[in-house]
Each structure stands twice: as structure tokens, then as C-alpha cells.
PDB file of C-alpha atoms in Angstrom:
ATOM      1  CA  UNK X   1      20.608   6.062 -13.123  1.00  0.00           C
ATOM      2  CA  UNK X   2      19.538   6.449  -9.505  1.00  0.00           C
ATOM      3  CA  UNK X   3      16.220   4.805  -8.472  1.00  0.00           C
ATOM      4  CA  UNK X   4      13.326   5.922  -6.310  1.00  0.00           C
ATOM      5  CA  UNK X   5      14.311   7.082  -3.096  1.00  0.00           C
ATOM      6  CA  UNK X   6      12.188   7.126   0.031  1.00  0.00           C
ATOM      7  CA  UNK X   7      12.722   8.740   3.298  1.00  0.00           C
ATOM      8  CA  UNK X   8      12.700   8.022   6.018  1.00  0.00           C
ATOM      9  CA  UNK X   9      13.061   4.092   5.748  1.00  0.00           C
ATOM     10  CA  UNK X  10      11.843   3.633   9.250  1.00  0.00           C
ATOM     11  CA  UNK X  11       9.928   5.463  11.722  1.00  0.00           C
ATOM     12  CA  UNK X  12       7.919   5.174  14.750  1.00  0.00           C
ATOM     13  CA  UNK X  13       5.017   7.542  15.923  1.00  0.00           C
ATOM     14  CA  UNK X  14       2.336   7.568  18.420  1.00  0.00           C
ATOM     15  CA  UNK X  15      -1.208   7.540  18.115  1.00  0.00           C
ATOM     16  CA  UNK X  16      -2.610  11.016  17.171  1.00  0.00           C
ATOM     17  CA  UNK X  17       0.680  12.471  15.747  1.00  0.00           C
ATOM     18  CA  UNK X  18       0.989  13.066  12.100  1.00  0.00           C
ATOM     19  CA  UNK X  19       3.666  11.889   9.739  1.00  0.00           C
ATOM     20  CA  UNK X  20       5.324  13.080   6.350  1.00  0.00           C
ATOM     21  CA  UNK X  21       7.047  10.744   4.124  1.00  0.00           C
ATOM     22  CA  UNK X  22       9.276  11.771   1.020  1.00  0.00           C
ATOM     23  CA  UNK X  23       9.726  10.323  -2.318  1.00  0.00           C
ATOM     24  CA  UNK X  24      12.203  11.346  -5.075  1.00  0.00           C
ATOM     25  CA  UNK X  25      11.429   9.788  -8.197  1.00  0.00           C
ATOM     26  CA  UNK X  26      13.729   8.651 -11.133  1.00  0.00           C
ATOM     27  CA  UNK X  27      14.944  11.708 -12.873  1.00  0.00           C
ATOM     28  CA  UNK X  28      12.627  12.588 -15.834  1.00  0.00           C
ATOM     29  CA  UNK X  29       9.600  10.753 -14.195  1.00  0.00           C
ATOM     30  CA  UNK X  30       6.575  12.953 -13.787  1.00  0.00           C
ATOM     31  CA  UNK X  31       4.266  10.740 -12.275  1.00  0.00           C
ATOM     32  CA  UNK X  32       4.522   9.612  -8.765  1.00  0.00           C
ATOM     33  CA  UNK X  33       2.038   7.131  -7.013  1.00  0.00           C
ATOM     34  CA  UNK X  34       1.578   6.071  -3.326  1.00  0.00           C
ATOM     35  CA  UNK X  35       0.435   2.548  -2.026  1.00  0.00           C
ATOM     36  CA  UNK X  36       0.055   1.203   1.456  1.00  0.00           C
ATOM     37  CA  UNK X  37       0.993  -2.435   2.054  1.00  0.00           C
ATOM     38  CA  UNK X  38      -0.267  -4.263   5.269  1.00  0.00           C
ATOM     39  CA  UNK X  39      -0.443  -8.101   5.764  1.00  0.00           C
ATOM     40  CA  UNK X  40      -3.930  -7.986   5.916  1.00  0.00           C
ATOM     41  CA  UNK X  41      -4.921  -5.684   3.179  1.00  0.00           C
ATOM     42  CA  UNK X  42      -2.132  -6.118   0.755  1.00  0.00           C
ATOM     43  CA  UNK X  43      -1.022  -3.375  -1.440  1.00  0.00           C
ATOM     44  CA  UNK X  44      -3.539  -0.663  -1.777  1.00  0.00           C
ATOM     45  CA  UNK X  45      -3.443   2.440  -3.989  1.00  0.00           C
ATOM     46  CA  UNK X  46      -3.544   5.910  -2.223  1.00  0.00           C
ATOM     47  CA  UNK X  47      -3.202   8.476  -4.721  1.00  0.00           C
ATOM     48  CA  UNK X  48      -1.082   9.548  -7.809  1.00  0.00           C
ATOM     49  CA  UNK X  49       0.319  12.757  -9.071  1.00  0.00           C
ATOM     50  CA  UNK X  50       1.375  14.201 -12.288  1.00  0.00           C
ATOM     51  CA  UNK X  51       3.046  17.502 -12.745  1.00  0.00           C
ATOM     52  CA  UNK X  52       1.960  18.640  -9.462  1.00  0.00           C
ATOM     53  CA  UNK X  53      -1.619  17.602  -9.749  1.00  0.00           C
ATOM     54  CA  UNK X  54      -3.316  14.916  -8.148  1.00  0.00           C
ATOM     55  CA  UNK X  55      -4.887  12.825 -10.920  1.00  0.00           C
ATOM     56  CA  UNK X  56      -6.188   9.745  -9.007  1.00  0.00           C
ATOM     57  CA  UNK X  57      -7.118   8.726  -5.499  1.00  0.00           C
ATOM     58  CA  UNK X  58      -7.670   5.495  -3.809  1.00  0.00           C
ATOM     59  CA  UNK X  59     -10.400   4.845  -1.062  1.00  0.00           C
ATOM     60  CA  UNK X  60      -8.647   6.115   1.954  1.00  0.00           C
ATOM     61  CA  UNK X  61      -9.829   8.751   4.457  1.00  0.00           C
ATOM     62  CA  UNK X  62      -8.854  12.527   4.251  1.00  0.00           C
ATOM     63  CA  UNK X  63      -6.289  11.943   6.911  1.00  0.00           C
ATOM     64  CA  UNK X  64      -4.211  10.881   3.977  1.00  0.00           C
ATOM     65  CA  UNK X  65      -3.039  13.516   1.717  1.00  0.00           C
ATOM     66  CA  UNK X  66      -0.013  14.242  -0.752  1.00  0.00           C
ATOM     67  CA  UNK X  67       1.660  16.729  -2.802  1.00  0.00           C
ATOM     68  CA  UNK X  68       3.971  16.870  -5.588  1.00  0.00           C
ATOM     69  CA  UNK X  69       6.504  19.470  -6.281  1.00  0.00           C
ATOM     70  CA  UNK X  70       7.911  21.270  -9.291  1.00  0.00           C
ATOM     71  CA  UNK X  71      11.010  18.922  -9.383  1.00  0.00           C
ATOM     72  CA  UNK X  72       8.478  15.853  -9.203  1.00  0.00           C
ATOM     73  CA  UNK X  73       9.408  14.902  -5.660  1.00  0.00           C
ATOM     74  CA  UNK X  74       6.415  14.076  -3.835  1.00  0.00           C
ATOM     75  CA  UNK X  75       5.415  14.012  -0.107  1.00  0.00           C
ATOM     76  CA  UNK X  76       2.601  12.041   1.679  1.00  0.00           C
ATOM     77  CA  UNK X  77       1.254  13.101   4.870  1.00  0.00           C
ATOM     78  CA  UNK X  78      -1.046  11.304   7.501  1.00  0.00           C
ATOM     79  CA  UNK X  79      -2.604  13.077  10.370  1.00  0.00           C
ATOM     80  CA  UNK X  80      -4.086  11.993  13.553  1.00  0.00           C
ATOM     81  CA  UNK X  81      -2.436   8.525  13.201  1.00  0.00           C
ATOM     82  CA  UNK X  82      -4.200   5.552  14.137  1.00  0.00           C
ATOM     83  CA  UNK X  83      -2.796   2.140  15.197  1.00  0.00           C
ATOM     84  CA  UNK X  84      -4.003   0.664  11.755  1.00  0.00           C
ATOM     85  CA  UNK X  85      -1.867   2.993   9.797  1.00  0.00           C
ATOM     86  CA  UNK X  86       0.990   0.790  10.594  1.00  0.00           C
ATOM     87  CA  UNK X  87       2.180  -0.099   7.298  1.00  0.00           C
ATOM     88  CA  UNK X  88       4.888  -0.144   4.641  1.00  0.00           C
ATOM     89  CA  UNK X  89       4.422   2.990   2.489  1.00  0.00           C
ATOM     90  CA  UNK X  90       5.673   2.614  -1.028  1.00  0.00           C
ATOM     91  CA  UNK X  91       5.983   5.080  -3.824  1.00  0.00           C
ATOM     92  CA  UNK X  92       6.428   4.468  -7.359  1.00  0.00           C
ATOM     93  CA  UNK X  93       7.272   6.693 -10.374  1.00  0.00           C
ATOM     94  CA  UNK X  94       6.939   6.482 -14.015  1.00  0.00           C
ATOM     95  CA  UNK X  95       7.274   8.341 -17.247  1.00  0.00           C
ATOM     96  CA  UNK X  96       3.392   8.567 -17.687  1.00  0.00           C
ATOM     97  CA  UNK X  97       0.493   7.800 -15.455  1.00  0.00           C
ATOM     98  CA  UNK X  98       0.866   4.215 -14.786  1.00  0.00           C
ATOM     99  CA  UNK X  99       3.421   3.374 -17.279  1.00  0.00           C
ATOM    100  CA  UNK X 100       6.037   0.893 -16.002  1.00  0.00           C
ATOM    101  CA  UNK X 101       6.194   1.903 -12.400  1.00  0.00           C
ATOM    102  CA  UNK X 102       9.452   1.920 -10.532  1.00  0.00           C
ATOM    103  CA  UNK X 103       9.017   1.372  -6.931  1.00  0.00           C
ATOM    104  CA  UNK X 104      11.323   2.629  -4.048  1.00  0.00           C
ATOM    105  CA  UNK X 105      11.955   0.448  -1.084  1.00  0.00           C
ATOM    106  CA  UNK X 106       9.238   2.088   1.035  1.00  0.00           C
ATOM    107  CA  UNK X 107       9.017   3.882   4.363  1.00  0.00           C
ATOM    108  CA  UNK X 108       7.884   1.482   7.365  1.00  0.00           C
ATOM    109  CA  UNK X 109       5.654   3.315   9.600  1.00  0.00           C
ATOM    110  CA  UNK X 110       4.953   1.859  13.004  1.00  0.00           C
ATOM    111  CA  UNK X 111       2.298   3.573  15.293  1.00  0.00           C
ATOM    112  CA  UNK X 112       2.049   2.923  18.975  1.00  0.00           C
TER     113      UNK X 112
ATOM    114  CA  UNK F   1     -13.291  -1.897  -7.832  1.00  0.00           C
ATOM    115  CA  UNK F   2     -11.498  -4.237 -10.228  1.00  0.00           C
ATOM    116  CA  UNK F   3     -10.908  -7.603  -8.860  1.00  0.00           C
ATOM    117  CA  UNK F   4      -8.143 -10.083  -9.733  1.00  0.00           C
ATOM    118  CA  UNK F   5      -7.937 -13.360  -8.301  1.00  0.00           C
ATOM    119  CA  UNK F   6      -4.741 -15.588  -7.977  1.00  0.00           C
ATOM    120  CA  UNK F   7      -3.909 -18.715  -6.062  1.00  0.00           C
ATOM    121  CA  UNK F   8      -2.372 -17.792  -2.880  1.00  0.00           C
ATOM    122  CA  UNK F   9       0.918 -19.809  -3.412  1.00  0.00           C
ATOM    123  CA  UNK F  10       2.484 -22.131  -6.185  1.00  0.00           C
ATOM    124  CA  UNK F  11       5.736 -24.136  -5.978  1.00  0.00           C
ATOM    125  CA  UNK F  12       8.049 -25.041  -8.859  1.00  0.00           C
ATOM    126  CA  UNK F  13      11.349 -26.845  -9.271  1.00  0.00           C
ATOM    127  CA  UNK F  14      14.495 -24.919 -10.362  1.00  0.00           C
ATOM    128  CA  UNK F  15      15.009 -24.600 -13.881  1.00  0.00           C
ATOM    129  CA  UNK F  16      11.526 -25.536 -14.987  1.00  0.00           C
ATOM    130  CA  UNK F  17       8.805 -23.267 -16.529  1.00  0.00           C
ATOM    131  CA  UNK F  18       6.211 -21.830 -14.216  1.00  0.00           C
ATOM    132  CA  UNK F  19       2.810 -21.040 -15.147  1.00  0.00           C
ATOM    133  CA  UNK F  20       1.119 -18.170 -12.941  1.00  0.00           C
ATOM    134  CA  UNK F  21      -2.593 -17.910 -13.605  1.00  0.00           C
ATOM    135  CA  UNK F  22      -4.636 -14.765 -12.783  1.00  0.00           C
ATOM    136  CA  UNK F  23      -8.406 -14.234 -13.065  1.00  0.00           C
ATOM    137  CA  UNK F  24      -9.632 -10.558 -13.886  1.00  0.00           C
ATOM    138  CA  UNK F  25     -13.299 -10.991 -14.389  1.00  0.00           C
ATOM    139  CA  UNK F  26     -14.378  -7.241 -14.286  1.00  0.00           C
ATOM    140  CA  UNK F  27     -11.734  -6.345 -16.777  1.00  0.00           C
ATOM    141  CA  UNK F  28     -12.777  -3.958 -19.380  1.00  0.00           C
ATOM    142  CA  UNK F  29     -11.797  -3.792 -23.205  1.00  0.00           C
ATOM    143  CA  UNK F  30      -9.382  -0.756 -22.396  1.00  0.00           C
ATOM    144  CA  UNK F  31      -7.778  -2.013 -19.379  1.00  0.00           C
ATOM    145  CA  UNK F  32      -4.067  -3.251 -19.424  1.00  0.00           C
ATOM    146  CA  UNK F  33      -3.148  -6.184 -17.691  1.00  0.00           C
ATOM    147  CA  UNK F  34       0.192  -5.533 -15.699  1.00  0.00           C
ATOM    148  CA  UNK F  35       2.278  -8.097 -13.764  1.00  0.00           C
ATOM    149  CA  UNK F  36       4.750  -6.865 -11.037  1.00  0.00           C
ATOM    150  CA  UNK F  37       6.742  -9.105  -8.367  1.00  0.00           C
ATOM    151  CA  UNK F  38       8.086  -8.403  -5.030  1.00  0.00           C
ATOM    152  CA  UNK F  39      11.211  -9.964  -3.865  1.00  0.00           C
ATOM    153  CA  UNK F  40      11.619 -10.160  -0.012  1.00  0.00           C
ATOM    154  CA  UNK F  41      12.146  -6.574   1.777  1.00  0.00           C
ATOM    155  CA  UNK F  42      12.068  -4.831  -1.579  1.00  0.00           C
ATOM    156  CA  UNK F  43       9.385  -2.919  -3.442  1.00  0.00           C
ATOM    157  CA  UNK F  44       7.478  -4.397  -6.347  1.00  0.00           C
ATOM    158  CA  UNK F  45       9.220  -4.510  -9.742  1.00  0.00           C
ATOM    159  CA  UNK F  46       7.710  -4.494 -13.008  1.00  0.00           C
ATOM    160  CA  UNK F  47       7.627  -7.999 -15.031  1.00  0.00           C
ATOM    161  CA  UNK F  48       5.529  -7.144 -18.021  1.00  0.00           C
ATOM    162  CA  UNK F  49       2.102  -5.981 -19.314  1.00  0.00           C
ATOM    163  CA  UNK F  50      -0.298  -6.338 -22.148  1.00  0.00           C
ATOM    164  CA  UNK F  51      -3.722  -5.611 -23.647  1.00  0.00           C
ATOM    165  CA  UNK F  52      -4.932  -8.214 -25.958  1.00  0.00           C
ATOM    166  CA  UNK F  53      -1.829  -9.988 -27.620  1.00  0.00           C
ATOM    167  CA  UNK F  54       0.476 -12.308 -25.929  1.00  0.00           C
ATOM    168  CA  UNK F  55       3.517 -10.388 -24.973  1.00  0.00           C
ATOM    169  CA  UNK F  56       7.244 -11.666 -24.454  1.00  0.00           C
ATOM    170  CA  UNK F  57      10.321  -9.711 -22.694  1.00  0.00           C
ATOM    171  CA  UNK F  58      13.436 -10.829 -21.244  1.00  0.00           C
ATOM    172  CA  UNK F  59      11.975 -11.727 -18.146  1.00  0.00           C
ATOM    173  CA  UNK F  60       8.812 -13.515 -18.884  1.00  0.00           C
ATOM    174  CA  UNK F  61       5.995 -14.106 -21.479  1.00  0.00           C
ATOM    175  CA  UNK F  62       2.161 -13.108 -20.814  1.00  0.00           C
ATOM    176  CA  UNK F  63      -0.435 -15.016 -22.301  1.00  0.00           C
ATOM    177  CA  UNK F  64      -3.880 -13.256 -22.556  1.00  0.00           C
ATOM    178  CA  UNK F  65      -7.030 -15.340 -22.956  1.00  0.00           C
ATOM    179  CA  UNK F  66      -9.220 -14.314 -25.931  1.00  0.00           C
ATOM    180  CA  UNK F  67     -11.988 -12.904 -23.784  1.00  0.00           C
ATOM    181  CA  UNK F  68      -9.125 -11.141 -21.633  1.00  0.00           C
ATOM    182  CA  UNK F  69     -10.870 -12.531 -18.351  1.00  0.00           C
ATOM    183  CA  UNK F  70      -7.804 -14.376 -17.580  1.00  0.00           C
ATOM    184  CA  UNK F  71      -3.888 -14.134 -18.203  1.00  0.00           C
ATOM    185  CA  UNK F  72      -0.983 -16.465 -17.448  1.00  0.00           C
ATOM    186  CA  UNK F  73       2.556 -15.379 -16.542  1.00  0.00           C
ATOM    187  CA  UNK F  74       5.283 -17.718 -17.816  1.00  0.00           C
ATOM    188  CA  UNK F  75       8.536 -17.938 -16.417  1.00  0.00           C
ATOM    189  CA  UNK F  76      10.297 -20.194 -18.828  1.00  0.00           C
ATOM    190  CA  UNK F  77      13.276 -21.382 -16.626  1.00  0.00           C
ATOM    191  CA  UNK F  78      12.707 -20.591 -13.019  1.00  0.00           C
ATOM    192  CA  UNK F  79      15.752 -19.806 -10.906  1.00  0.00           C
ATOM    193  CA  UNK F  80      15.781 -19.571  -7.107  1.00  0.00           C
ATOM    194  CA  UNK F  81      15.906 -15.511  -7.569  1.00  0.00           C
ATOM    195  CA  UNK F  82      12.373 -16.044  -9.134  1.00  0.00           C
ATOM    196  CA  UNK F  83      10.995 -16.799  -5.547  1.00  0.00           C
ATOM    197  CA  UNK F  84       8.582 -13.721  -4.918  1.00  0.00           C
ATOM    198  CA  UNK F  85       5.277 -12.655  -4.667  1.00  0.00           C
ATOM    199  CA  UNK F  86       3.648 -12.055  -8.181  1.00  0.00           C
ATOM    200  CA  UNK F  87       0.851  -9.621  -8.476  1.00  0.00           C
ATOM    201  CA  UNK F  88      -1.517  -9.508 -11.313  1.00  0.00           C
ATOM    202  CA  UNK F  89      -3.065  -6.049 -11.526  1.00  0.00           C
ATOM    203  CA  UNK F  90      -5.584  -4.099 -13.520  1.00  0.00           C
ATOM    204  CA  UNK F  91      -5.203  -0.547 -14.570  1.00  0.00           C
ATOM    205  CA  UNK F  92      -8.855   0.786 -14.474  1.00  0.00           C
ATOM    206  CA  UNK F  93      -9.821   4.548 -14.536  1.00  0.00           C
ATOM    207  CA  UNK F  94      -6.262   5.243 -13.927  1.00  0.00           C
ATOM    208  CA  UNK F  95      -6.122   3.232 -10.646  1.00  0.00           C
ATOM    209  CA  UNK F  96      -3.856   0.535 -10.127  1.00  0.00           C
ATOM    210  CA  UNK F  97      -5.594  -2.378  -8.264  1.00  0.00           C
ATOM    211  CA  UNK F  98      -3.497  -4.934  -6.972  1.00  0.00           C
ATOM    212  CA  UNK F  99      -4.898  -8.399  -5.917  1.00  0.00           C
ATOM    213  CA  UNK F 100      -3.403 -10.525  -3.135  1.00  0.00           C
ATOM    214  CA  UNK F 101      -0.845 -12.002  -5.335  1.00  0.00           C
ATOM    215  CA  UNK F 102       0.574 -15.402  -5.475  1.00  0.00           C
ATOM    216  CA  UNK F 103       3.757 -16.526  -3.444  1.00  0.00           C
ATOM    217  CA  UNK F 104       6.039 -18.521  -5.715  1.00  0.00           C
ATOM    218  CA  UNK F 105       8.545 -21.020  -3.830  1.00  0.00           C
ATOM    219  CA  UNK F 106      11.114 -22.447  -5.908  1.00  0.00           C
ATOM    220  CA  UNK F 107      12.566 -25.839  -4.840  1.00  0.00           C
ATOM    221  CA  UNK F 108      16.352 -26.646  -5.738  1.00  0.00           C
TER     222      UNK F 108
END
């Protein structure tokens, strides 16, 4: 079966812009979680959605937001981009909240 | 936040067993211990998880200390494809907390 698909894979933005990243989970998975990975901070949990509801949120500013649609696809948005937002953004899907997580390959965001 | 500590890096010879340690000193009684690994240029992949008892699957074994403050991921026969960053993580209050991970080098 198809894995977790993230789009776009690579993108470049400038400071102050906003960005939207998309994640299509494995068919049948209702939980989608998002992570930021940087060399300095490692992998950090952003938030988790289950059946269109945000159930958990990490320690990120309000500029980071997300949503989940009825087909379980999820988007995350970062507004007013800062240089420090440059990172690999990973999403993961699972059958249940934090069951076995299946990760996508990530979207690599560069902020100039 | 939950804290896990792991060695930054480890080396092992190919076809030998590897024991990857993790300390999770703040773990509570209901937190599961998960292990994931991340191969170069890929997202993390699930390896194994457990609560109290030792666990085995086709990829690895997980040995959990009696007080649950530490665990050890065991790769029984390392191959070059096992070279990756291994993360021991806690699931607390429905948040997944990743540590810095251990970079495992496999020597041919």
C-alpha cells in the first residue's frame, strides 16, 4: 500500500512569507502528527490530529498551525517565516494516536 | 518534558550484536518506550516498542529494566543497512518526545 506522501519535497521562501505543507497519510490511518527536524534541536513534535481534531500540541509559537480534513489529509502552515524555521518538516500517520508511526520523507524548507 | 539520554554515537562490526542503551529517567508507569531509526535522507521508521516486558520482533529486541528507567535496543546481527540514527523516545501525555539519538556506525 502507498506510504505517507508529503508535498512539496523542497521549497525556498523568504523571511516574512508563509508556507503550507501537505501530508497524505496511509489509507485508513486517522492520526497525523507533524515534526520539525533541525541539526541543532533534533526532532521536535509540533502537533497531532485525529479525526480532524487537534489532540496534542508541542511547544511551538502560534505561527505554526495545522488542520486535518475529513479524508485524513493534513496541512501545516507557518506564517511570518523566520530564518530559524529552516528545517525538515516530517509528518507521520498511524492508526491510533501515537501507535506505530509511519513517516513520510519530509518537506525541506529553506528560509532566506 | 520527558527526557531521554543516549550516547551520541556507537560503532559495531558487521554481523555482530549491537546493544544501544537509553536512559529515560522521567518515565512514568504508563509511558511506552518506543524506538525508531532514521536512515540517511529518509524519515524515521518504527523499530520496536514496549511497556514493561522485554519485546522481540523481526527487526530487534527491546530489553526494559525492571525500574523502567532504562532500556536497551538489541540488534542481533548488525548489517551495513543498520547504519542509522536510533532514537529512544517516550510517549507521555500523548506527546512523542525524541531524544538526540545515537548514530550507529557499522564497520565492514
